Every structure is written in C-alpha cells, then in structure tokens.
Short mmCIF file of C-alpha atoms and ligand atoms in Angstrom, two decimals:
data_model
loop_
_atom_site.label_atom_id
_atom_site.label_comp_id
_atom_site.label_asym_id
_atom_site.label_seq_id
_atom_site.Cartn_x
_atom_site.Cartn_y
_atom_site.Cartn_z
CA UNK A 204 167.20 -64.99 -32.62
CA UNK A 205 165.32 -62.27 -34.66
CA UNK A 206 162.24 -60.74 -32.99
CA UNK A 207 160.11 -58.48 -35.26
CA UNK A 208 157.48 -56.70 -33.10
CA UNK A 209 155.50 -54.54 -35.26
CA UNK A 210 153.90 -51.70 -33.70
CA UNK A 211 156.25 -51.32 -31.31
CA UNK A 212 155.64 -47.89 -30.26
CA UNK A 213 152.46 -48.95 -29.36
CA UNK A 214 151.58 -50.25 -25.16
CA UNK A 215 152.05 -53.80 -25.52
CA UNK A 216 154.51 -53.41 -28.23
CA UNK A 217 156.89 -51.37 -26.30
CA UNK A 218 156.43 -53.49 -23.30
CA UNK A 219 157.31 -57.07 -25.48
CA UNK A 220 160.63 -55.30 -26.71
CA UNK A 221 161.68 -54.74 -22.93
CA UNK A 222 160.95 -58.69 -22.28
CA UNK A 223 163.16 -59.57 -25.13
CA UNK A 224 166.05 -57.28 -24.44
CA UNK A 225 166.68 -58.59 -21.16
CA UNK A 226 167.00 -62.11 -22.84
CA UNK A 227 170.42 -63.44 -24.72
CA UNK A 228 170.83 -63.54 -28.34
CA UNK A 229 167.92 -61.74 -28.77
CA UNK A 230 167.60 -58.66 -31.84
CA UNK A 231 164.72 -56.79 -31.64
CA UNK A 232 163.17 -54.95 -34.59
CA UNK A 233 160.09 -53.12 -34.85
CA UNK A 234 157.87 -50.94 -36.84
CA UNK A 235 156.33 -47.23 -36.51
CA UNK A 236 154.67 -45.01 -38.61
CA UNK A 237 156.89 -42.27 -39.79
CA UNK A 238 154.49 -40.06 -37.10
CA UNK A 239 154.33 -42.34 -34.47
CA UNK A 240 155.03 -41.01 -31.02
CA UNK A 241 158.22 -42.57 -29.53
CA UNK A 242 157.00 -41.74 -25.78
CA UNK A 243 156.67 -45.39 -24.92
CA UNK A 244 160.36 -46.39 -26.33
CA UNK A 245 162.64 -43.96 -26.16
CA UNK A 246 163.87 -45.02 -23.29
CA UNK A 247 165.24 -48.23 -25.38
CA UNK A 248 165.54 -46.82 -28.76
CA UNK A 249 169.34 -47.51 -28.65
CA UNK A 250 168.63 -51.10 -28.02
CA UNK A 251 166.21 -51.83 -30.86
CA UNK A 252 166.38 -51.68 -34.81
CA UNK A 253 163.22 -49.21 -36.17
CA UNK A 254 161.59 -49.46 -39.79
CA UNK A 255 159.66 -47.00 -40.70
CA UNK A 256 156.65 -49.36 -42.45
CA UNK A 257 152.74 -48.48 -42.52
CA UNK A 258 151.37 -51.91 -42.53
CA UNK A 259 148.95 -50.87 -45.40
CA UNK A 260 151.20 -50.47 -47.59
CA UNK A 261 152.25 -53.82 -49.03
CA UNK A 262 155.85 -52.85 -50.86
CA UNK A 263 157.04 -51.24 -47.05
CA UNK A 264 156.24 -54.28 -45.90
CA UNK A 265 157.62 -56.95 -48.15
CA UNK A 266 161.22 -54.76 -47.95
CA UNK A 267 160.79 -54.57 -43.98
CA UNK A 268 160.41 -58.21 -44.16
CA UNK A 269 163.00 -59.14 -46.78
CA UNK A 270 165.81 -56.64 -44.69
CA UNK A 271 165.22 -58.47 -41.17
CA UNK A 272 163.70 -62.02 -42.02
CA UNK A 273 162.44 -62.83 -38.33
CA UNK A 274 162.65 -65.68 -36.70
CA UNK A 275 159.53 -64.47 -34.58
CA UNK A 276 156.44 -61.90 -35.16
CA UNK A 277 154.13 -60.42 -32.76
CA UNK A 278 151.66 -58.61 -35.31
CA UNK A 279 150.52 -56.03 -32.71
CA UNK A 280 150.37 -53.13 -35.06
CA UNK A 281 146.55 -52.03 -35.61
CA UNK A 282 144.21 -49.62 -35.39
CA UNK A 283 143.50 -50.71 -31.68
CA UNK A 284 140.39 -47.97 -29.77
CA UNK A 285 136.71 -49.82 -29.99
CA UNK A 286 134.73 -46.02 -30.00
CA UNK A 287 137.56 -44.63 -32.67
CA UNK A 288 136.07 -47.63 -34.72
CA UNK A 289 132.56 -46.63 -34.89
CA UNK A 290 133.68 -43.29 -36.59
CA UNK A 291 136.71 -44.79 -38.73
CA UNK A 292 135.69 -48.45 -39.39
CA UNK A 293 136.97 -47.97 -42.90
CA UNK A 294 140.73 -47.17 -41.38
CA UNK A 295 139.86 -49.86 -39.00
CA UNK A 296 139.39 -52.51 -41.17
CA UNK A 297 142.02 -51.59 -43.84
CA UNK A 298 144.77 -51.21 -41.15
CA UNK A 299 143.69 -54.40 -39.35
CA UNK A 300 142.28 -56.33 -42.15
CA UNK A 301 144.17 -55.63 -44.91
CA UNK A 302 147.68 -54.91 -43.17
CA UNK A 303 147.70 -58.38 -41.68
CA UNK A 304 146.90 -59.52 -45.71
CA UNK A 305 150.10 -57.41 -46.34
CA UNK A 306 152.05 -59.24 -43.32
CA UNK A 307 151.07 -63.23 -44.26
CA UNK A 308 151.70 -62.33 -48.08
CA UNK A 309 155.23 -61.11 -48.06
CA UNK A 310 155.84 -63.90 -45.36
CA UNK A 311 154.73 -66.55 -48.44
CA UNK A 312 156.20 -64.77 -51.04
CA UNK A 313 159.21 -64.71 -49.36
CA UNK A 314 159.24 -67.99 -48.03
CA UNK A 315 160.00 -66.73 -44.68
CA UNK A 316 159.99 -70.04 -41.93
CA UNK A 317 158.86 -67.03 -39.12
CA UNK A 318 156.53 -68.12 -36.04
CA UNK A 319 153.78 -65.43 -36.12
CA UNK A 320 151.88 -64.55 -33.63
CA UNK A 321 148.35 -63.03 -33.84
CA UNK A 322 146.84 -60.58 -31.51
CA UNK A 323 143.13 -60.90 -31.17
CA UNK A 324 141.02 -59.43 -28.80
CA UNK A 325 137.79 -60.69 -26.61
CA UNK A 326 135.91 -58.26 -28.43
CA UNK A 327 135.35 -60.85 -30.90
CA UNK A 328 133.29 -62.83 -28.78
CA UNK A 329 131.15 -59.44 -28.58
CA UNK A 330 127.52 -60.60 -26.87
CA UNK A 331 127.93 -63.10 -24.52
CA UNK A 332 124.97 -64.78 -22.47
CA UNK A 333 125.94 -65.23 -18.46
CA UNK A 334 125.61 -69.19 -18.71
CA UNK A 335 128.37 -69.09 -21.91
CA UNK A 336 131.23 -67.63 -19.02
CA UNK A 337 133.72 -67.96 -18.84
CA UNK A 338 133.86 -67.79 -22.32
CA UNK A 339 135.52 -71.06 -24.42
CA UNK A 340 137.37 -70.48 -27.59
CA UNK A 341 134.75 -72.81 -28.97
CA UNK A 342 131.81 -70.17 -27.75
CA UNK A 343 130.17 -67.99 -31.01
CA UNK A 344 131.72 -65.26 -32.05
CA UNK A 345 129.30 -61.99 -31.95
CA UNK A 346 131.05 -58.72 -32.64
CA UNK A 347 129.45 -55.59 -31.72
CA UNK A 348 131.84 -52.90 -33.29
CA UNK A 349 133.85 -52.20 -36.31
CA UNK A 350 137.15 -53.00 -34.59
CA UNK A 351 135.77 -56.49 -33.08
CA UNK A 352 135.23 -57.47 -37.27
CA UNK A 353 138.22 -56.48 -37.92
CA UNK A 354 139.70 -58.62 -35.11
CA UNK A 355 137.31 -61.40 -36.22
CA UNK A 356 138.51 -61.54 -39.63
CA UNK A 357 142.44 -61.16 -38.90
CA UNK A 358 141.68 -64.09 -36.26
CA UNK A 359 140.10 -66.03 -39.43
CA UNK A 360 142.44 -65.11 -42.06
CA UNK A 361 145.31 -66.34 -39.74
CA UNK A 362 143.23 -69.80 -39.58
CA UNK A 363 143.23 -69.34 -43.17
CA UNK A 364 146.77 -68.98 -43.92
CA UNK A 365 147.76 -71.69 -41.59
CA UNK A 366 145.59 -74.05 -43.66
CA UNK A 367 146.20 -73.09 -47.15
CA UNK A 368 149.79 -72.18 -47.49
CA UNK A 369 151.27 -73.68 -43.51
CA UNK A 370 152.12 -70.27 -42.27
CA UNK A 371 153.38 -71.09 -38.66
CA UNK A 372 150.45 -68.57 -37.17
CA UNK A 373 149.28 -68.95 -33.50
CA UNK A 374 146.34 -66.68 -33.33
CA UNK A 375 145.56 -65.03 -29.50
CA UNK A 376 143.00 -63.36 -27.87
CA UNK A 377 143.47 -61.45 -25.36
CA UNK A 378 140.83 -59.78 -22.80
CA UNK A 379 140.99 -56.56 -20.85
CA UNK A 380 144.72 -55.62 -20.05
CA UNK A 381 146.25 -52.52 -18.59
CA UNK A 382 149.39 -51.12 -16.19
CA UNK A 383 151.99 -48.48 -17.34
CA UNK A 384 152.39 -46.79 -20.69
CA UNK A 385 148.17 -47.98 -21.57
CA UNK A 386 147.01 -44.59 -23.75
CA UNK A 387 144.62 -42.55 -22.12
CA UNK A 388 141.86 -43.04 -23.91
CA UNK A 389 141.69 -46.50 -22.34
CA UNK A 390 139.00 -46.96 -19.30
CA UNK A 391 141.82 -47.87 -16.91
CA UNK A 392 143.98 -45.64 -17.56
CA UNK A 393 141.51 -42.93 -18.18
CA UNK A 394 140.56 -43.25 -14.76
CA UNK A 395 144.10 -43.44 -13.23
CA UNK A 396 145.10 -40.00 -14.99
CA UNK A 397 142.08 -37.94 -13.88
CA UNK A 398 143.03 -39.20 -10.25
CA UNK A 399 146.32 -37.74 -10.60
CA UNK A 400 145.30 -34.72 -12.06
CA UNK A 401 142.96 -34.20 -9.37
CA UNK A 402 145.86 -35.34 -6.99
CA UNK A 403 148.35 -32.64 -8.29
CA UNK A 404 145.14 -29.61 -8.36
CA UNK A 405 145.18 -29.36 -11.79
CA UNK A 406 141.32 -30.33 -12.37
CA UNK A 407 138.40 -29.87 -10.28
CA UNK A 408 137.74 -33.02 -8.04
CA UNK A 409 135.45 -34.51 -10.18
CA UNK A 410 135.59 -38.03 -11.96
CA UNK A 411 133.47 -38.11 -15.87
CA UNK A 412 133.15 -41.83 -16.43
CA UNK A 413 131.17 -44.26 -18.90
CA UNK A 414 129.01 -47.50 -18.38
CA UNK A 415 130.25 -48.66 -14.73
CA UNK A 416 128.10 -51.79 -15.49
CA UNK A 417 130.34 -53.96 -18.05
CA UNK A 418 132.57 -56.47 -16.56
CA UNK A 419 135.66 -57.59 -17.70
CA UNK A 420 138.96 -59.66 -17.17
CA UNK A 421 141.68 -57.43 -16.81
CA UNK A 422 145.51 -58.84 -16.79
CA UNK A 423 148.14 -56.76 -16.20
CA UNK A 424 150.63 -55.95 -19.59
CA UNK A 425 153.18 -57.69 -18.54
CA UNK A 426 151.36 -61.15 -18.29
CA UNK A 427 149.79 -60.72 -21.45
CA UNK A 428 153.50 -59.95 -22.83
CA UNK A 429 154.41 -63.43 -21.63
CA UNK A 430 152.02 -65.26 -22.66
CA UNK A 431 152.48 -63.97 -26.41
CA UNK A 432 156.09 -65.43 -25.95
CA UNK A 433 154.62 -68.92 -25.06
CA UNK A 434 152.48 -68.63 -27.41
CA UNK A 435 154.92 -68.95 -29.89
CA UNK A 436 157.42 -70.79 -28.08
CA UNK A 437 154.80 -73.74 -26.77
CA UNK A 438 151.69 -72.74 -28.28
CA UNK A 439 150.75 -75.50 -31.99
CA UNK A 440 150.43 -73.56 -35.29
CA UNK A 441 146.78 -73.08 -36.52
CA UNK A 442 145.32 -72.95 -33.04
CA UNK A 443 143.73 -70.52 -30.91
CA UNK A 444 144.04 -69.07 -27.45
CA UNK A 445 142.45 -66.76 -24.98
CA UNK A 446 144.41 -64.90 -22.72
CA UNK A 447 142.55 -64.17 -19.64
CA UNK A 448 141.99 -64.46 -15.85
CA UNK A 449 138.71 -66.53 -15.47
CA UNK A 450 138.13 -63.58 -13.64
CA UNK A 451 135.47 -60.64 -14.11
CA UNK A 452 135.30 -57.17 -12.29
CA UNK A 453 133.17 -54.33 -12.33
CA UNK A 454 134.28 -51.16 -13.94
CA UNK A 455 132.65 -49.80 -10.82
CA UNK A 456 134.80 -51.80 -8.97
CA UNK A 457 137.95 -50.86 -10.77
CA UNK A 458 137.46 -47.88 -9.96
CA UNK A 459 136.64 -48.14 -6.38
CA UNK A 460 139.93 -49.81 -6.19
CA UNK A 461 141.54 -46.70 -8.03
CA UNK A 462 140.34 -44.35 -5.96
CA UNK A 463 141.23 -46.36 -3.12
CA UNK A 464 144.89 -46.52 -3.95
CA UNK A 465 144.57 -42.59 -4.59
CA UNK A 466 143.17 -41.65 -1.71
CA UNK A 467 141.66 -38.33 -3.30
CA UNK A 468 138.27 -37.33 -2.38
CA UNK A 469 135.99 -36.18 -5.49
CA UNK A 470 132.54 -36.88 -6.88
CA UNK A 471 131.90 -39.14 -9.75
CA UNK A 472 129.71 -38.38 -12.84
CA UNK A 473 128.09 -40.02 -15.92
CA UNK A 474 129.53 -38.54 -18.82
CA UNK A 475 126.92 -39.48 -21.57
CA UNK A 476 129.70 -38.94 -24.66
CA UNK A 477 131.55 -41.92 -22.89
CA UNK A 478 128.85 -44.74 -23.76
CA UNK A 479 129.03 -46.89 -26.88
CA UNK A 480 126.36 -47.71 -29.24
CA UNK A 481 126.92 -51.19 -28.11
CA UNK A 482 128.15 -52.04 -25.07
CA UNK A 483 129.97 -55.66 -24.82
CA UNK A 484 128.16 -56.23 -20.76
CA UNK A 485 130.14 -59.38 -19.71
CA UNK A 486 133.38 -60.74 -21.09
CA UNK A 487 135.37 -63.45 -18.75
CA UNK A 488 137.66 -65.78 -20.57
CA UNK A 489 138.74 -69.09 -19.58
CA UNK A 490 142.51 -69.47 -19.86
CA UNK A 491 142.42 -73.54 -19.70
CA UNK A 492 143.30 -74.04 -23.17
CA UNK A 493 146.46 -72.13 -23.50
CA UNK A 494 146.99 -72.98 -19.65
CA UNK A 495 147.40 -76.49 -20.59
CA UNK A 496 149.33 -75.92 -23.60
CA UNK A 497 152.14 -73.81 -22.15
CA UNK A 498 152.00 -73.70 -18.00
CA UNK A 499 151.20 -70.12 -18.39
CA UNK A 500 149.23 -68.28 -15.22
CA UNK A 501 148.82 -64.27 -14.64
CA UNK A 502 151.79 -63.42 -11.48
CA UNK A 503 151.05 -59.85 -11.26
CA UNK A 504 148.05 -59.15 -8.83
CA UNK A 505 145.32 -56.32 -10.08
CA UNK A 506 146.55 -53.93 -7.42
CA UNK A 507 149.61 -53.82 -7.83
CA UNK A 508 149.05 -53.05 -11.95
CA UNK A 509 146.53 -50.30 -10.50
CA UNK A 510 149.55 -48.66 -8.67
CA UNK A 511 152.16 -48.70 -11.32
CA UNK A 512 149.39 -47.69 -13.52
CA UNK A 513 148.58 -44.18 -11.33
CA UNK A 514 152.64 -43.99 -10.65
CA UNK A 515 152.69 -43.90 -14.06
CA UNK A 516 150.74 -40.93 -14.70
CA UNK A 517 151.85 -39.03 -11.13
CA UNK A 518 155.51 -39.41 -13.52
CA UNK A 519 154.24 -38.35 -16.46
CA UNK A 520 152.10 -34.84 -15.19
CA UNK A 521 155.39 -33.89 -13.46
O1 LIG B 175 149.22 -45.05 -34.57
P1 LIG B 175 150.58 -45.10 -33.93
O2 LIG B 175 151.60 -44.23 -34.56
O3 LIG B 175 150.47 -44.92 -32.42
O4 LIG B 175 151.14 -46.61 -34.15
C1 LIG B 175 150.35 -47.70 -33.71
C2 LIG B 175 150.57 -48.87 -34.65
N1 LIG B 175 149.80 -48.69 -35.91
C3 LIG B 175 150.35 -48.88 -37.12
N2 LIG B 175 151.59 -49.27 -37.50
C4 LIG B 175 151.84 -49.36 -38.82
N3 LIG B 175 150.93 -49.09 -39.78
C5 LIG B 175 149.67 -48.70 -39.44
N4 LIG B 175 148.78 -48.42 -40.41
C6 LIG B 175 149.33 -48.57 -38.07
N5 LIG B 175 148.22 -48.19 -37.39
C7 LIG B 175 148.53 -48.27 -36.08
O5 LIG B 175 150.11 -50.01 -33.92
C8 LIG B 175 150.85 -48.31 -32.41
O6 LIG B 175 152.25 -48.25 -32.31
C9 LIG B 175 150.43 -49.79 -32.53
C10 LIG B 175 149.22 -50.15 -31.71
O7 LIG B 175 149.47 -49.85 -30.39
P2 LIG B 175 148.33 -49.52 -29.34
O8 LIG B 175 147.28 -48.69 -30.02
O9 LIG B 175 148.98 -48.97 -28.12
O10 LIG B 175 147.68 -50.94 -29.08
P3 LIG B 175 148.10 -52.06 -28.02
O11 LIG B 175 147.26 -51.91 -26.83
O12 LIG B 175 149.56 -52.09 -27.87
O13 LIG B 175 147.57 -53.36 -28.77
C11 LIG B 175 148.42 -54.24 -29.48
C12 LIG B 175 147.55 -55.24 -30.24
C13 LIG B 175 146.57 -54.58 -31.22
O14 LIG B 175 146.50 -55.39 -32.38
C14 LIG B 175 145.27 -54.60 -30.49
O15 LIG B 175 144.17 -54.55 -31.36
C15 LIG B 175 145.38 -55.92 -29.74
O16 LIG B 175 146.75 -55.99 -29.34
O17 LIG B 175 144.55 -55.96 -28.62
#
C-alpha cells in the first residue's frame, strides 16, 4: 500500500509517517518545501520517499502525483498558525485554499482511485454559544480568523469534489492537539519550552502567556494520528468528522498541570502581544459521530502527552 502524507515535515505529518512504518507493506511518501526544516524526520528519512512539491504550484503537484499514485492521502500540508493568519491571510488562503484545488485536480485529471483524507480544524466552528457544546458537526460554522476560512472552504470544497466528480474524500476536524515535535509557537508547547528553559537557567523564572480564559479539547498527536487512519480505513466518502475528547480545559489549567509536572517555581505574566483579535472562548467537540463509525477513542491520557511534551524540549535545549 502507497501512503502519500503531504507535509510531512510538519508535527502531525511526521508523526503519521512513524504509524505507517511500523505497519507491513506499507511505502510512505511525503512532501516538503525545498526549505522545509527536516528536524521532525530525520530521524526516519531513510525510511520514507521525499518530493520536493509546494502545494501551490499545480504542475509539482500533478508530477508528484503521477510518480507515486497513492493508494492513501493525508492532505496535512498548510499554512497551519491562527495569529500568522491575521498578518498573511493571503498566503493562508492560497496555500490552504488553492493547494488543496491543486491536490483534488490532478487526483481527477489523473484518474487516481486514492482515499483522501482532509484535515480540518475546530476553528471552523469559530463562535460557539455554551448550550451548542459539545459542538455537533451539524452546529454553524462561524470562523473568526483567516486560517479558520481557509479551513472552512477546504472542508467545503472536499464536500464539493466528493459530489461532483466522486473523489473518495473524508473530510476531518480536528480540535486542540499537542505532545512531542508541536512547533513552539503553539500554546502548549510554548508553555512546555519556557518551563525548560527556566528549568536549565537559561531565562529568568518568569512565564509570558496569552488569554488563560479559552477552553479547549486537547488530544494528544498520536490519537489524532489514528484516527486519520480510520478515517480512511472505516470512515464513508463525502462525510464529516470531528476529532475530539468531549472534553474542555482551561488554558489556565493546562498550565497549572505544566508547571506541576515541572516543578519550577516562577511568576506568570500577561503578555499583551499574545492575544488575538478574536479569541475562539469555548471549543469542545463531540466525537460520537466518528466514534460510531470507526470504534475510535483517545488512549493517551493529557498528562502523560504533557510529559513527553516538556521531555521533549528538556532533549531538544541540551
Ligand atoms: O512550512 P514548512 O516548510 O514547515 O512545511 C509545512 C507544510 N507546508 C507546505 N508544504 C507544501 N507547500 C506549501 N505551500 C506549504 N506550506 C506549508 O505543511 C509543514 O511541513 C506542514 C504543516 O505542518 P505544521 O505547520 O506542523 O502543521 P500540523 O500541526 O502538522 O498540521 C497538519 C494539518 C494542517 O492542515 C493543519 O491546518 C491541520 O492539520 O490542523
């Protein structure tokens, strides 16, 4: 079986390629940007095949495509930050928008039979009231930044190309997930690296942080890796599925727990350059659908992704 992961490099990509090397009869391929960083996969470059393919441009794509002619995609490759979108929504919606156009159209034009798998994100639902959690794939979708459009509209066009030409596309979306390899711009992750800086004396003990208010579902990576695979494997063409808990928490509990786990003693502060111009408050997902469509349930418990996630970082600042 062919797997085509495309932005591999990326946090989820890299950990998807480590589920399906451990399986048999598995290839994996992947894309990167000729610049991409290779932190989060050179320690399986060997394993996997690499095309060098910007997903905006529609001729690297179509050869990509026509060289390895999956059996499975995971589209994860996008421009994935909610604040970078508010000050590059143009990049954000070409690269999400218009790369996924790229993807479906040299799928057709090739007449490739590929299972594709689309990752959305809760930030389409965007403003949610407290009596609409946890949150239906039914509920309204309300986007409140330039990446959750973007999301919104690869989410539809996937509908779109499912209907109109029979593309085999199982669209996901995923809430809040973290655990090793997340970049640091990330609020988890943020968090866990300034603890081990402060752990190893390299910054003054002193936490900056953003709105400690919002609460979210958080699944580890590796869950949310999983349940792509069923989603493909067990999930029907055409439909769509959250990934999530049912579960909210506090970013002020988050990182209670982190500090917990660290044991450091510091102050916290508001860093005002850290809040959004809109903040999503509340996002909790229910997980029934794609539960009963494919047995799947999160195994990894929150702490435990909290500390890989900070022995992640104690590895990395060696
Ligand atoms: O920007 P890079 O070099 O780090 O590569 C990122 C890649 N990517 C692209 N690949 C090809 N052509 C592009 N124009 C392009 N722009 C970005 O997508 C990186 O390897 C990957 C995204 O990885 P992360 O930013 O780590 O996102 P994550 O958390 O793995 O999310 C995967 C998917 C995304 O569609 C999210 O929007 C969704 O799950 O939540």
């Amino acid at each position: 079986m062919k797997v085509l992961i495309t932005g591999i490099s990326g946090f989820v990509g890299s950990h998807l390629a480590e589920y399906f090397l451990v399986q048999k009869n598995c290839e994996v391929f992947g894309t990167i940007k000729w610049r991409s960083m290779r932190d989060n996969i050179v320690h399986i470059e060997k394993q996997i095949k690499l095309f060098e393919c910007d997903i905006n441009d529609a001729f690297a794509m179509k050869m990509m495509l026509a060289e390895v002619r999956p059996d499975y995609i995971f589209h994860l490759a996008a421009q994935s930050y909610v604040p970078f979108s508010w000050r590059a929504p143009q990049e954000t919606i070409s690269t999400n928008v218009i790369g996924e156009v790229n993807l479906f159209e040299s799928v057709r034009e090739l007449k490739l039979d590929s299972k594709i798998q689309i990752a959305g994100s809760s930030e389409e639902y965007g403003l949610v009231y407290p009596e609409e959690t946890p949150i239906k794939e039914t509920n309204p979708l309300r986007p409140l930044s330039p990446y959750a459009v973007s999301k919104v509209a690869q989410d539809f066009l996937g509908y779109q190309y499912f209907k109109s030409y029979g593309l085999k596309i199982v669209r996901t979306r995923a809430f809040n997930h973290t655990g090793p390899r997340r970049g640091d711009v990330f609020v988890t992750s943020n968090f866990a690296k300034q603890l081990v800086e402060i752990e190893k004396g390299m910054r003054r003990p002193v936490i900056y942080v953003g709105n400690l208010n919002a609460v979210r579902d958080f699944l580890d990576v590796r869950d949310v890796v999983r349940a792509y695979v069923l989603a493909l494997e067990k999930g029907e063409p055409g439909e769509v599925y959250n990934i999530a808990s049912g579960k909210g928490i506090k970013i002020k509990e988050l990182l209670d727990r982190l500090i917990e786990l660290s044991g450091v003693d510091l102050k916290v502060e508001a860093d005002p350059a850290r809040l959004r111009p809109s903040d999503v408050e509340l996002l909790i997902g229910s997980p029934e659908k794609f539960q009963k469509a494919t047995g799947w349930k999160p195994e990894i418990p929150f702490d435990k992704t909290l500390k890989d996630l900070l022995d992640f970082w104690r590895e990395k600042l060696k």
